[in-house]
Short mmCIF file of C-alpha atoms in Angstrom, two decimals:
data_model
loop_
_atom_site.label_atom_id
_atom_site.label_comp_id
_atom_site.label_asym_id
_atom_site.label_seq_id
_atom_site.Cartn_x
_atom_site.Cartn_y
_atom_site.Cartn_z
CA UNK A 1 -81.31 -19.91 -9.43
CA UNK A 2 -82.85 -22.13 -11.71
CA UNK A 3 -79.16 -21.79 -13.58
CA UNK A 4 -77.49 -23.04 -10.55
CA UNK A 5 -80.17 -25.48 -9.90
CA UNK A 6 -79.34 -26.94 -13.09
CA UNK A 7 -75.79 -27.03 -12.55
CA UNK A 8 -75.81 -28.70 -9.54
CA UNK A 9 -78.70 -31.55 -11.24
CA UNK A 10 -75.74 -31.43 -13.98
CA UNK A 11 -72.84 -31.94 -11.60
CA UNK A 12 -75.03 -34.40 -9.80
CA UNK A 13 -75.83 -36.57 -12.58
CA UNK A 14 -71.60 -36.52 -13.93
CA UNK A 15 -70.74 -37.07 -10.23
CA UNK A 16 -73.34 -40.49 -10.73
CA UNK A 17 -71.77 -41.49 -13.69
CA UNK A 18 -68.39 -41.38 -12.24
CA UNK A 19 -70.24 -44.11 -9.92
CA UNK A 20 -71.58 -45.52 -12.05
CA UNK A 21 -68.22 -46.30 -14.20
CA UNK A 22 -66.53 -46.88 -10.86
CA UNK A 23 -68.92 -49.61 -10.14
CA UNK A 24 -69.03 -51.16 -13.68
CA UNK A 25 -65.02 -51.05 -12.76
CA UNK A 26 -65.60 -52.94 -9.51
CA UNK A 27 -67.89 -55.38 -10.73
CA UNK A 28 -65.31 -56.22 -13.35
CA UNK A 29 -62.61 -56.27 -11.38
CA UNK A 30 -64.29 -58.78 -8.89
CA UNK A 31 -65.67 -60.80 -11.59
CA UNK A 32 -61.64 -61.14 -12.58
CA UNK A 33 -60.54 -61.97 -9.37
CA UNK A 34 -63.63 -64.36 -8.63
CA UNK A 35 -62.13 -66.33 -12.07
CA UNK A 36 -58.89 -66.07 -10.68
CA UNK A 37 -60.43 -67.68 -7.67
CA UNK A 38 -61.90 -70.44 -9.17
CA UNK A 39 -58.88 -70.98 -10.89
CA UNK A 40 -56.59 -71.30 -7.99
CA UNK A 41 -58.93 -73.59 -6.38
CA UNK A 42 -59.23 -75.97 -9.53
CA UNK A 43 -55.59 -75.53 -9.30
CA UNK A 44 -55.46 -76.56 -5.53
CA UNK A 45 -57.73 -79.44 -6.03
CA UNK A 46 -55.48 -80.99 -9.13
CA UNK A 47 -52.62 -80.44 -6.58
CA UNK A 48 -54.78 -82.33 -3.81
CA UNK A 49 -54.86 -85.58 -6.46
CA UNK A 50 -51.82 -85.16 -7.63
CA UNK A 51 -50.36 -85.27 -4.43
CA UNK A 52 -52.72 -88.30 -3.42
CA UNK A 53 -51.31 -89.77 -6.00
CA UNK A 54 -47.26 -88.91 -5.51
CA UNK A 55 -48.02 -90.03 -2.20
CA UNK A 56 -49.36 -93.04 -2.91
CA UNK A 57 -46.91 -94.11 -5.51
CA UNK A 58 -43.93 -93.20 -2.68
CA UNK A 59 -45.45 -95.80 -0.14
CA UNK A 60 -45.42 -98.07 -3.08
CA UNK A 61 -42.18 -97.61 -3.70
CA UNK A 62 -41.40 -97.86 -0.11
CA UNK A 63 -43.09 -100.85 0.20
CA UNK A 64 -41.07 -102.48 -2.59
CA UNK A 65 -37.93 -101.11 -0.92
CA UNK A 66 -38.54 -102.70 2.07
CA UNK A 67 -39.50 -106.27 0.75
CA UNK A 68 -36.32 -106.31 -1.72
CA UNK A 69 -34.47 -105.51 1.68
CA UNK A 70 -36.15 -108.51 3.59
CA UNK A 71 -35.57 -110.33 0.63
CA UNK A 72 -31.75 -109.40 0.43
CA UNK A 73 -31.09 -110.33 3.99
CA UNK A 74 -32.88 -113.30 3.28
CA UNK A 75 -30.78 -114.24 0.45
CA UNK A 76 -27.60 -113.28 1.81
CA UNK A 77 -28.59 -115.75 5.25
CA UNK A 78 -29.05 -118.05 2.67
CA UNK A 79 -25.44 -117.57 0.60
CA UNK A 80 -23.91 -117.57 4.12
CA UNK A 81 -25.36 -121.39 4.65
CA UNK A 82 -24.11 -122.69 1.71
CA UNK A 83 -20.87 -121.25 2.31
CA UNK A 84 -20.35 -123.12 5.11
CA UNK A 85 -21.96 -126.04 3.41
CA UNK A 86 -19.45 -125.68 0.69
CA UNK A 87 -16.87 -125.48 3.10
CA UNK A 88 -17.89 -128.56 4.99
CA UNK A 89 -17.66 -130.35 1.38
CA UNK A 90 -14.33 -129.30 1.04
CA UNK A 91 -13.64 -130.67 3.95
CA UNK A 92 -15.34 -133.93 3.15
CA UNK A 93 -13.47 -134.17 -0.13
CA UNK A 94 -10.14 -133.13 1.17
CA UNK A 95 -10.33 -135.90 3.59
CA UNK A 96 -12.27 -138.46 1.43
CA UNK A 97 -8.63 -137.47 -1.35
CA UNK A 98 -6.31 -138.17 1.51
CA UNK A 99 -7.80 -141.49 2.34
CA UNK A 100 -7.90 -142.16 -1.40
CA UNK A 101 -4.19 -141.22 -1.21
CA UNK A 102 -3.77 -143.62 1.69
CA UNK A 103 -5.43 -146.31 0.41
CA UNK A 104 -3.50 -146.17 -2.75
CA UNK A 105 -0.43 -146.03 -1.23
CA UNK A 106 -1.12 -148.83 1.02
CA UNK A 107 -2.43 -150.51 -2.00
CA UNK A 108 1.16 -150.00 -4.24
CA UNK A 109 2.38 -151.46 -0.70
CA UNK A 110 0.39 -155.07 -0.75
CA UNK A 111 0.77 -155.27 -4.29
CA UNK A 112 4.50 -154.50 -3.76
CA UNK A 113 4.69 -157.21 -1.11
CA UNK A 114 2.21 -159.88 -2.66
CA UNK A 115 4.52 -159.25 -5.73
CA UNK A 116 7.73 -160.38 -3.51
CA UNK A 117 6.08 -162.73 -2.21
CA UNK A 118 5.25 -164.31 -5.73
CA UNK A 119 8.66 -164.36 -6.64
CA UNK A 120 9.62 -165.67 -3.46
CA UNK A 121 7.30 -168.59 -4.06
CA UNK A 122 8.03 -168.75 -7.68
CA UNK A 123 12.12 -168.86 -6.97
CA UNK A 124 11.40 -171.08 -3.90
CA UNK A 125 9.21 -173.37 -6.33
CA UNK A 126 11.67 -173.56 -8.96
CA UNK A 127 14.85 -174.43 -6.57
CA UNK A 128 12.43 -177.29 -5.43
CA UNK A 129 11.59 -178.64 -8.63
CA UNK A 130 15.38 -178.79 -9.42
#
């Protein structure tokens, strides 16, 4: 009895190291997964910033996008006005050259005239000398 008394004390005390391993094995296995832990959330909060930061640069961007677009309409309002100023110029010119045209040719015309007239005067003046 004191045989099997022993026995069992023996089996008892194998049985509690096989806890006792098992539990070393647990601890170590949480301790693992608590660093794994800890690493995801370091992970999660560079993430966090990083995306803070992505986000922030994309309203930037936005931003930008949007006053370049202002600024294009802007611009092209602007191009449209002096196109039609330009046009109006042309206009001004082309009728400023066909009254320079005019004038010229009504100038050729007087001096054409006040020429015949000179030598209608001159030949006039001579046949009353003689």
């Amino acid at each position: 009895q004191l045989n099997e008394q022993g026995k069992k004390v023996e089996e008892a005390n194998l049985t509690l190291a096989d806890f006792e391993v098992h539990k070393r094995r647990l601890a170590s296995e949480n301790s693992d997964l608590l660093r794994q832990l800890q690493e995801l959330d370091n992970t999660a909060g560079l993430l966090l910033k990083t995306k803070s930061a992505l986000v922030a640069a994309l309203d930037e961007q936005k931003r930008i996008a949007d006053d370049e677009a202002k600024e294009r309409v802007s611009l092209l309002a602007k191009f449209r006005n002096l196109e039609h100023d330009c046009d109006g110029l042309k206009e001004n010119l082309d009728e400023e050259v066909c009254s320079k045209e005019n004038l010229a040719r009504q100038l050729a015309k007087t001096q054409n005239e006040a020429d015949m007239w000179r030598q209608k005067y001159e030949i006039e003046g001579v046949a009353k000398r003689s």
